[in-house]
Amino acid sequence: MKRPSTLLAVAVVLVVALWCSLVLGPGDVQHGDVAAVLLGREVPPLARALVWDLRLPRSLLAVTIGAALGLAGAITQGLFRNPLAEPGVLGVSSGAAMAGAIGLAAGLDASGPWVIAGLACLGAIAVLLVLMLWARADARLSTLILCGVALASVCGAITTLVLSVGIERWEIGMKVVRWLMGSFDGRSWVHLSVGATALGLGGALAAWLRQDLDALQLGPATASSLGVDLRRTWRVGITTVGLLAGICTALTGVIGFVGLVVPHIARGLVGTGHSRLLPAAALIGAALMLLVDLLTRSVGAVALPPGVITILLGTPVFLVVLSRMRAEVA
Amino acid sequence: MTLHGQQLGATVGGRVLFSGLDLEVPSGSMSAIVGPNGSGKSTLIRGLCGLGDLEGSVSHGGRPLHELEPRARARAIAYLPQQAAAAPGMTVQDVVMLGRLPHRTRLAGPSSADREHVLQSLETVGMQDFVERSIQTLSGGERQRVMLARMLATEANTMVLDEPTAALDVGHALELLGTLRGLASAGRAILLALHDLTLADAYADRVVCLTGSGTAEVGSREEVLDPVKLHKVFGVQFSRQNGGPLRLELPVTTR
């Protein structure tokens, strides 16, 4: 491990940010109230409602979504052997958003949060399957990204079509728009349970995949010669990324660039081995997303969608990575 | 342990690359595959490692390759592709440690025995002082030695290399082939594709020549690397004096 102290500092930031997220905000909540709620002691009903029912599930969901996106980004980059691969960049999140929007417009959300989450996963997996077929024929960085851009455009166009149909029925149209914009506002323990289940499953699958992802760093032919079953690795990898990206999109909208930026930071701290890279990416993603949520809650009267902040922060990083790669090629 | 291919054949886009090829790569020997560009050397090599489809059958130590579980196959045959990739940021140790994957269970991390094997493999190729170096900072020759160490770390008896000297200068090529020759003498079975016929003549015990016209010849280096036969396949003049080394007769050119 290159810089364990930095990773420890990230963990401390995560804990401090989590505490701040429970204390800060409208309503009179003291540090003692937060401690009392977490320890199960008696507190005024308002403080309990603010901490236990509103802030804690929201903050833990931000942690879960950040960890899931960091993990999904690291797995995607390992699978495609491409440092620019990320569910947002490759159109995977757009596929999830499209499928979720169709489900919402059709009123399938009435059956529970799992239905839209499941649809979003299927949308993400569908895009990943097309990308996989493309990567088999042509694994070049530029064409893969362009393929992702094209798929994101198609999914975006279909989503717009859904919106244009939905706008005729104001209530449905607004529901789809609000969902697409994404937010941590009003997220409950139910949402957290969906996200945590996906993260738990995704984490278990990622642990199963880590040796294969390590071997893939030497190219698919060498990985296969080392005993990696490439087809199975692809299937499990795509399912894992689809599950993580789909659930994240279903719960909080499209949040781009976390999956791109976080694995790069993690690689700089712990190296390229996936045994350390995957948990480090989850930890850094969790801390980053919680900080983004704190920021969205703190700026102005209207809470900003977290996806807006991550895109504003992530785009410069994307361009820096791209220019470094261009310099390496040159 | 002998790598054994029977009635091997390959057809690409309706063109027969080779057919009816029988070959053996026994322990303690070094065999070379030669042939013009596009004659099927890489196809044959991948097929012999169980990584591509070939007509016929391939066995290792008497067991058909397709019956071996992937990790068992990886413990038996180590493979180095023509253009060995390594992700940016990987250290020498990271690369060589991947050679230990076939010996680990899916959820296990590297053991102290794995680390010992990695160091031994690096010592064998003279790269023990480069453990923490980034693979990107190495020269082509150093990089190939690291890749060779990765193959050694698998403990595979049979090592198959696809044109390992292609990107090396003559000094590094001779050094690498010398190391492989030493490994063959120590009991390993080495099979490699080579473009340079004089190097194949100097280092290999047996040679497989894929002619590029659907046929193949297998035999001792003197039999296969015969100047008359080579002229038919490559259209280039070679000579051999009284069982001495094969020499390339360069065409006379005007400056």
XYZ file of C-alpha atoms in Angstrom:
585
model
C 0.000 0.000 0.000
C 1.463 3.341 -1.042
C -0.212 5.846 1.304
C -2.163 4.165 4.129
C -2.180 7.387 6.165
C -4.123 9.200 3.423
C -6.686 6.408 3.346
C -7.010 6.642 7.116
C -7.545 10.398 6.730
C -10.355 9.676 4.229
C -12.002 7.385 6.803
C -11.759 10.151 9.435
C -13.254 12.679 6.976
C -16.108 10.245 6.334
C -16.903 9.885 10.042
C -16.650 13.645 10.701
C -18.803 14.442 7.636
C -21.369 11.868 8.770
C -21.565 13.495 12.200
C -21.847 16.993 10.662
C -24.613 15.784 8.346
C -26.625 14.714 11.408
C -26.085 17.941 13.338
C -26.295 20.554 10.593
C -29.530 21.666 8.966
C -32.821 23.341 9.806
C -34.211 22.706 13.301
C -32.519 22.823 16.678
C -30.439 19.669 16.991
C -27.502 19.596 19.404
C -24.524 17.214 19.407
C -25.950 15.641 22.543
C -29.258 14.961 20.779
C -27.474 13.151 17.967
C -25.461 11.064 20.418
C -28.628 10.268 22.400
C -30.527 9.179 19.277
C -27.652 6.976 18.115
C -27.384 5.422 21.601
C -31.152 4.850 21.793
C -31.759 7.256 24.675
C -34.714 9.570 25.252
C -34.689 12.816 23.229
C -37.334 15.384 22.247
C -39.603 13.975 19.480
C -38.639 16.705 16.984
C -34.902 16.070 17.400
C -35.502 12.336 17.084
C -37.573 12.802 13.928
C -34.958 15.086 12.380
C -31.996 12.831 13.171
C -33.456 9.326 12.968
C -36.166 9.666 10.334
C -34.710 12.324 8.022
C -30.974 12.928 8.302
C -29.537 9.511 9.209
C -31.150 7.530 6.348
C -30.327 10.336 3.904
C -26.667 10.505 4.961
C -26.238 6.741 5.068
C -27.820 6.560 1.614
C -25.281 9.128 0.345
C -22.506 6.963 1.829
C -23.999 3.844 0.229
C -24.461 5.461 -3.192
C -20.930 6.899 -3.145
C -19.436 3.531 -2.189
C -21.484 1.756 -4.869
C -20.496 4.243 -7.585
C -16.807 4.084 -6.597
C -16.959 0.291 -6.687
C -18.847 0.254 -10.017
C -16.267 2.610 -11.549
C -13.300 0.521 -10.393
C -14.892 -2.701 -11.706
C -15.810 -1.074 -15.047
C -12.282 0.254 -15.541
C -10.863 -3.185 -14.688
C -13.232 -5.061 -16.989
C -12.717 -2.778 -19.981
C -9.031 -2.208 -19.105
C -9.728 1.414 -19.740
C -9.088 4.289 -17.291
C -11.883 6.381 -18.798
C -14.532 3.690 -18.502
C -17.235 4.617 -15.995
C -20.968 3.899 -15.849
C -21.799 7.572 -16.538
C -19.313 8.077 -19.377
C -20.240 4.798 -21.077
C -23.970 5.513 -21.042
C -24.744 2.815 -18.465
C -26.400 5.295 -16.103
C -28.356 6.741 -19.053
C -29.615 3.231 -19.827
C -30.724 2.875 -16.211
C -32.404 6.298 -16.297
C -34.225 5.448 -19.534
C -35.588 2.162 -18.197
C -36.560 3.774 -14.882
C -38.313 6.681 -16.645
C -40.321 4.256 -18.784
C -41.344 2.393 -15.627
C -42.356 5.595 -13.838
C -44.345 6.860 -16.833
C -46.156 3.517 -16.920
C -46.995 3.890 -13.216
C -45.026 0.799 -12.172
C -43.629 2.619 -9.128
C -46.954 2.001 -7.388
C -45.796 -1.589 -6.839
C -42.832 -0.464 -4.678
C -39.309 0.932 -4.998
C -37.884 -2.439 -6.065
C -39.736 -2.344 -9.401
C -38.132 0.869 -10.652
C -34.793 -0.226 -9.187
C -35.042 -3.547 -11.031
C -35.949 -1.833 -14.299
C -33.007 0.562 -13.913
C -30.672 -2.415 -13.422
C -32.000 -4.054 -16.589
C -31.460 -0.815 -18.524
C -27.877 -0.589 -17.248
C -27.166 -4.236 -18.088
C -28.607 -3.807 -21.619
C -26.155 -0.956 -22.317
C -23.270 -2.952 -20.821
C -24.061 -5.919 -23.073
C -23.869 -3.721 -26.186
C -20.581 -2.245 -24.925
C -19.197 -5.711 -24.269
C -20.018 -6.849 -27.805
C -18.400 -3.678 -29.123
C -15.263 -4.128 -26.975
C -14.806 -7.672 -28.242
C -14.620 -6.440 -31.819
C -12.707 -3.225 -31.123
C -11.201 -2.570 -27.688
C -9.651 0.798 -28.561
C -10.194 3.508 -25.973
C -11.570 6.130 -28.343
C -14.118 3.915 -30.069
C -15.365 2.455 -26.802
C -15.988 5.927 -25.400
C -17.695 6.979 -28.645
C -19.860 3.860 -28.485
C -20.805 4.850 -24.919
C -21.591 8.404 -26.040
C -23.795 7.065 -28.836
C -25.646 4.734 -26.468
C -26.091 7.563 -23.936
C -27.567 9.709 -26.734
C -30.015 7.006 -27.759
C -31.077 6.421 -24.152
C -31.363 10.190 -23.624
C -33.535 10.520 -26.726
C -35.862 7.747 -25.561
C -36.050 9.364 -22.105
C -36.970 12.682 -23.752
C -39.631 10.860 -25.761
C -41.055 9.451 -22.532
C -41.052 12.956 -21.041
C -42.719 14.503 -24.084
C -45.489 11.917 -23.873
C -45.694 12.302 -20.088
C -45.921 16.091 -20.249
C -49.482 15.675 -21.515
C -50.230 14.292 -18.060
C -48.649 16.908 -15.802
C -48.385 14.801 -12.675
C -46.595 11.920 -14.362
C -44.326 14.282 -16.296
C -43.223 16.073 -13.126
C -42.662 12.766 -11.335
C -40.336 11.566 -14.079
C -38.495 14.926 -14.233
C -37.962 15.001 -10.459
C -36.703 11.413 -10.503
C -34.307 12.110 -13.376
C -32.871 15.198 -11.673
C -32.038 13.049 -8.681
C -31.732 13.996 -5.047
C -31.117 12.640 -1.563
C -34.103 14.659 -0.298
C -36.823 12.691 1.421
C -34.984 9.378 1.175
C -36.060 6.987 3.906
C -34.906 3.769 5.544
C -36.704 1.883 2.754
C -34.509 3.538 0.125
C -31.460 2.857 2.275
C -32.365 -0.816 2.602
C -32.600 -1.114 -1.203
C -29.246 0.649 -1.664
C -27.493 -1.260 1.126
C -28.728 -4.603 -0.227
C -27.376 -3.734 -3.688
C -24.060 -2.591 -2.206
C -23.778 -5.771 -0.135
C -24.444 -7.979 -3.162
C -22.217 -5.875 -5.393
C -19.432 -5.929 -2.804
C -19.623 -9.723 -2.524
C -19.518 -10.114 -6.313
C -16.628 -7.621 -6.511
C -14.664 -9.659 -3.946
C -15.277 -12.749 -6.094
C -14.085 -10.867 -9.196
C -10.953 -9.208 -7.810
C -8.409 -11.861 -8.911
C -9.882 -11.922 -12.422
C -9.716 -8.116 -12.622
C -6.062 -8.276 -11.550
C -5.279 -10.816 -14.270
C -7.120 -8.755 -16.914
C -4.557 -6.004 -16.387
C -2.184 -8.175 -18.426
C -4.693 -8.456 -21.284
C -7.436 -11.005 -21.958
C -5.145 -13.597 -23.590
C -2.752 -13.682 -20.637
C -5.648 -13.611 -18.160
C -7.170 -16.615 -19.887
C -3.814 -18.431 -19.789
C -3.717 -17.786 -16.018
C -6.964 -19.706 -15.604
C -9.500 -16.869 -15.839
C -12.781 -17.889 -17.457
C -13.268 -14.716 -19.494
C -16.921 -15.308 -20.344
C -17.855 -15.905 -16.730
C -15.838 -12.885 -15.611
C -17.643 -10.687 -18.133
C -21.033 -12.021 -17.118
C -20.433 -11.529 -13.398
C -18.746 -8.159 -13.946
C -21.537 -6.787 -16.105
C -24.188 -8.011 -13.691
C -22.343 -6.379 -10.784
C -21.889 -3.009 -12.520
C -25.468 -3.129 -13.815
C -26.783 -3.846 -10.327
C -24.761 -1.081 -8.676
C -25.259 1.587 -11.355
C -28.927 0.688 -11.851
C -29.815 0.837 -8.163
C -27.865 4.083 -7.665
C -29.696 5.713 -10.585
C -33.049 4.411 -9.383
C -32.532 5.819 -5.896
C -30.836 9.149 -6.538
C -30.846 9.881 -10.288
C -27.881 9.990 -12.663
C -24.737 10.894 -10.709
C -21.859 11.075 -13.158
C -18.082 11.071 -12.840
C -17.854 9.611 -9.301
C -17.061 6.235 -10.839
C -14.395 7.884 -12.995
C -12.648 10.117 -10.478
C -12.693 7.887 -7.406
C -10.792 4.838 -8.822
C -8.048 7.182 -10.055
C -7.626 8.634 -6.562
C -7.760 5.148 -5.034
C -5.140 3.803 -7.463
C -2.796 6.616 -6.455
C -3.193 5.619 -2.803
C -3.187 1.813 -2.829
C -1.826 0.760 -6.239
C -3.439 -1.326 -8.991
C -4.241 -4.563 -7.109
C -8.016 -4.949 -6.833
C -7.907 -6.498 -3.339
C -7.076 -3.018 -2.052
C -8.341 -0.897 -4.918
C -11.992 -1.992 -4.649
C -12.459 -1.273 -0.906
C -10.442 1.945 -1.226
C -12.657 3.107 -4.116
C -15.764 2.322 -2.037
C -14.407 4.263 0.951
C -13.335 7.314 -1.072
C -16.611 7.269 -3.044
C -18.593 7.195 0.219
C -16.682 10.172 1.679
C -16.908 12.160 -1.570
C -20.656 11.608 -1.975
C -21.390 12.545 1.623
C -19.404 15.776 1.184
C -21.318 16.462 -2.056
C -24.600 15.927 -0.211
C -23.507 18.313 2.560
C -22.640 20.851 -0.123
C -25.997 20.480 -1.904
C -27.782 21.015 1.414
C -25.707 24.062 2.274
C -25.900 26.072 -0.976
C -28.965 28.308 -1.183
C -32.554 27.610 -0.263
C -33.090 25.009 -3.003
C -31.189 21.727 -2.648
C -29.084 21.115 -5.762
C -29.223 17.700 -7.449
C -26.007 15.849 -6.446
C -25.423 14.877 -10.098
C -24.930 18.555 -10.953
C -22.169 18.960 -8.357
C -20.354 15.756 -9.350
C -20.389 16.735 -13.032
C -19.036 20.203 -12.239
C -16.280 18.648 -10.091
C -15.630 15.620 -12.287
C -15.416 17.153 -15.751
C -12.060 18.909 -15.113
C -10.658 15.634 -13.720
C -11.920 13.777 -16.806
C -10.136 16.285 -19.057
C -6.909 16.037 -17.022
C -6.929 12.225 -17.280
C -7.615 12.471 -21.010
C -4.753 14.923 -21.575
C -2.352 12.729 -19.538
C -3.282 9.746 -21.683
C -2.775 11.809 -24.831
C 0.669 12.832 -23.547
C 1.546 9.172 -22.819
C 0.514 8.133 -26.325
C 2.542 11.006 -27.813
C 5.471 -33.894 -19.063
C 5.043 -33.657 -22.816
C 2.859 -31.259 -24.737
C 1.445 -33.324 -27.551
C -0.582 -32.227 -30.571
C -2.167 -34.705 -32.963
C -3.580 -34.041 -36.422
C -3.681 -30.320 -35.736
C -5.199 -28.023 -38.311
C -6.470 -24.469 -38.645
C -8.542 -22.709 -41.287
C -9.063 -18.954 -41.327
C -11.528 -17.339 -43.733
C -11.652 -20.478 -45.868
C -7.836 -20.621 -46.159
C -6.131 -23.686 -44.707
C -3.182 -22.487 -42.621
C -1.972 -25.976 -41.771
C -3.433 -29.457 -41.407
C -2.509 -32.924 -40.202
C 0.260 -31.547 -37.976
C 1.676 -33.847 -35.282
C 4.134 -32.431 -32.771
C 5.626 -33.147 -29.371
C 7.345 -30.778 -26.962
C 8.939 -33.001 -24.285
C 10.439 -31.816 -21.003
C 14.070 -30.744 -21.229
C 13.778 -29.554 -24.817
C 13.311 -26.335 -26.745
C 11.254 -26.249 -29.932
C 10.748 -23.368 -32.337
C 7.864 -22.588 -34.659
C 8.913 -20.679 -37.770
C 7.054 -19.562 -40.856
C 6.200 -16.535 -42.975
C 3.816 -13.841 -41.723
C 0.220 -15.108 -41.671
C 1.239 -18.775 -41.751
C -0.576 -19.487 -38.449
C 2.215 -19.456 -35.848
C 0.172 -17.510 -33.267
C -2.942 -19.579 -34.046
C -0.988 -22.793 -33.442
C 0.556 -21.435 -30.238
C -2.778 -20.292 -28.780
C -4.371 -23.616 -29.676
C -1.568 -25.568 -28.001
C -2.164 -23.532 -24.824
C -5.895 -24.287 -24.915
C -6.709 -20.647 -25.672
C -8.023 -21.056 -29.212
C -9.776 -23.589 -31.377
C -7.716 -25.998 -33.443
C -8.708 -29.100 -35.379
C -7.241 -32.244 -33.831
C -6.360 -32.883 -30.216
C -3.898 -31.435 -27.713
C -2.799 -33.190 -24.548
C -0.410 -32.423 -21.717
C 1.145 -35.211 -19.685
C -1.229 -37.622 -21.404
C -4.390 -35.714 -20.417
C -6.473 -33.978 -23.079
C -6.209 -30.228 -22.572
C -9.973 -29.671 -22.736
C -10.426 -31.964 -19.736
C -8.246 -29.757 -17.534
C -9.923 -27.174 -15.315
C -8.665 -23.665 -16.345
C -6.440 -23.164 -13.280
C -5.013 -26.694 -13.595
C -4.216 -25.928 -17.246
C -2.556 -22.666 -16.162
C -0.371 -24.611 -13.701
C 0.706 -26.915 -16.520
C 1.274 -24.483 -19.422
C 2.462 -20.879 -19.136
C 1.865 -18.567 -22.097
C 3.373 -15.266 -23.195
C 1.520 -13.466 -26.002
C 3.276 -11.569 -28.752
C 2.441 -8.168 -27.297
C 2.337 -8.663 -23.544
C 0.307 -5.858 -21.971
C 0.540 -4.482 -18.439
C -1.702 -1.781 -17.000
C -0.042 1.546 -16.152
C 0.988 1.765 -12.502
C 1.709 -1.953 -12.084
C 4.974 -2.758 -10.369
C 7.287 -5.638 -11.300
C 6.068 -7.484 -8.208
C 2.406 -6.970 -9.190
C 3.040 -8.516 -12.614
C 5.023 -11.522 -11.385
C 2.586 -12.153 -8.510
C -0.154 -12.718 -11.101
C 1.760 -15.848 -12.055
C 0.731 -17.244 -8.682
C -3.021 -16.874 -9.392
C -3.442 -20.486 -10.606
C -2.157 -21.667 -7.207
C -4.539 -19.563 -5.104
C -8.152 -20.157 -4.202
C -10.555 -17.492 -5.422
C -10.809 -15.488 -2.226
C -7.269 -16.043 -0.909
C -4.622 -13.340 -0.925
C -0.929 -13.963 -1.673
C 0.776 -16.218 0.892
C 4.381 -16.014 2.087
C 5.107 -19.001 -0.179
C 3.722 -16.996 -3.130
C 6.033 -14.080 -2.263
C 8.961 -16.473 -2.040
C 8.149 -17.890 -5.499
C 7.939 -14.366 -6.930
C 11.390 -13.469 -5.575
C 12.875 -16.759 -6.814
C 11.421 -16.199 -10.278
C 12.826 -12.674 -10.406
C 16.227 -13.968 -9.298
C 16.204 -16.588 -12.062
C 15.857 -13.859 -14.691
C 18.162 -11.425 -12.869
C 15.461 -8.877 -11.996
C 15.453 -9.230 -8.193
C 16.525 -5.595 -7.742
C 13.512 -4.286 -9.670
C 10.732 -5.546 -7.376
C 9.130 -2.170 -6.653
C 9.859 -0.576 -10.050
C 6.935 0.448 -12.229
C 6.683 -1.779 -15.290
C 6.392 1.348 -17.452
C 9.890 2.503 -16.518
C 11.589 -0.683 -17.788
C 13.320 -1.175 -21.125
C 11.963 -3.706 -23.622
C 14.538 -6.306 -22.556
C 13.857 -5.835 -18.837
C 10.135 -5.996 -19.476
C 10.413 -9.316 -21.298
C 12.476 -10.728 -18.428
C 9.724 -9.694 -16.013
C 7.158 -11.414 -18.227
C 9.370 -14.506 -18.208
C 9.495 -14.325 -14.389
C 5.683 -14.171 -14.380
C 5.643 -17.405 -16.410
C 8.166 -19.039 -14.048
C 6.029 -18.063 -11.040
C 3.249 -20.333 -12.365
C 5.634 -23.299 -11.882
C 4.342 -24.607 -15.206
C 6.489 -27.313 -16.735
C 5.694 -26.150 -20.259
C 6.365 -22.580 -21.376
C 4.948 -21.299 -24.671
C 6.087 -17.932 -26.010
C 4.827 -16.112 -29.089
C 7.730 -14.238 -30.720
C 9.327 -13.159 -27.421
C 12.285 -11.554 -29.210
C 10.201 -9.499 -31.665
C 10.730 -6.150 -29.909
C 14.264 -6.809 -28.633
C 17.656 -5.766 -29.971
C 20.021 -8.582 -30.871
C 21.842 -8.477 -27.522
C 18.675 -8.738 -25.450
C 17.267 -11.367 -27.832
C 20.337 -13.586 -27.330
C 20.182 -13.040 -23.574
C 16.513 -14.068 -23.426
C 17.054 -17.111 -25.619
C 20.033 -18.092 -23.475
C 17.844 -17.948 -20.375
C 15.167 -20.070 -22.090
C 17.824 -22.561 -23.207
C 18.975 -22.814 -19.603
C 15.401 -23.457 -18.441
C 15.054 -26.204 -21.054
C 18.292 -27.787 -19.843
C 16.883 -27.645 -16.294
C 13.916 -29.771 -17.387
C 11.245 -27.449 -18.741
C 9.564 -27.850 -22.107
C 9.959 -24.644 -24.125
C 8.035 -23.852 -27.307
C 8.415 -20.489 -28.982
C 7.601 -18.800 -32.246
C 10.561 -17.089 -33.874
C 10.960 -14.989 -36.983
C 14.748 -15.197 -37.044
C 15.606 -18.583 -38.578
C 19.279 -18.365 -37.617
C 18.281 -17.955 -33.948
C 15.881 -20.889 -34.252
C 18.765 -22.919 -35.688
C 21.123 -21.857 -32.910
C 18.837 -22.470 -29.912
C 16.091 -24.988 -30.782
C 16.327 -28.775 -30.633
C 13.344 -29.264 -32.899
C 11.637 -26.993 -35.378
C 8.105 -26.731 -36.764
C 7.935 -24.871 -40.075
C 4.530 -23.631 -41.205
C 4.929 -22.991 -44.906
C 1.985 -20.639 -45.340
C 0.579 -22.830 -48.104
C -1.365 -25.237 -45.903
C 1.467 -27.611 -45.073
C 3.864 -27.949 -42.165
C 7.077 -29.779 -41.479
C 8.292 -31.013 -38.098
C 11.722 -32.383 -37.304
C 15.228 -31.705 -36.103
C 16.652 -28.283 -36.888
C 18.952 -29.705 -39.588
C 16.029 -31.448 -41.294
C 13.584 -28.562 -41.245
C 15.958 -25.617 -41.591
C 17.394 -26.936 -44.809
C 18.515 -24.109 -47.143
C 16.724 -25.583 -50.155
C 13.439 -26.021 -48.272
C 13.713 -22.581 -46.701
C 14.207 -20.970 -50.103
C 10.903 -22.489 -51.248
C 9.049 -21.153 -48.201
C 10.667 -17.742 -47.694
C 12.189 -17.026 -51.143
C 15.490 -16.182 -49.476
C 18.904 -17.823 -49.812
C 20.363 -19.599 -46.780
C 23.463 -21.726 -46.532
C 24.859 -24.329 -44.146
C 28.422 -25.599 -44.390
C 29.157 -29.136 -43.199
C 26.497 -29.221 -40.470
C 27.550 -25.794 -39.188
C 25.181 -22.940 -38.311
C 22.506 -21.715 -40.713
C 23.543 -18.485 -42.449
C 21.424 -15.955 -44.259
C 22.860 -15.030 -47.661
C 21.982 -11.374 -48.035
C 21.009 -10.360 -51.546
C 23.440 -8.047 -53.363
C 21.904 -4.601 -53.501
C 22.985 -1.374 -55.158
C 23.401 1.602 -52.863
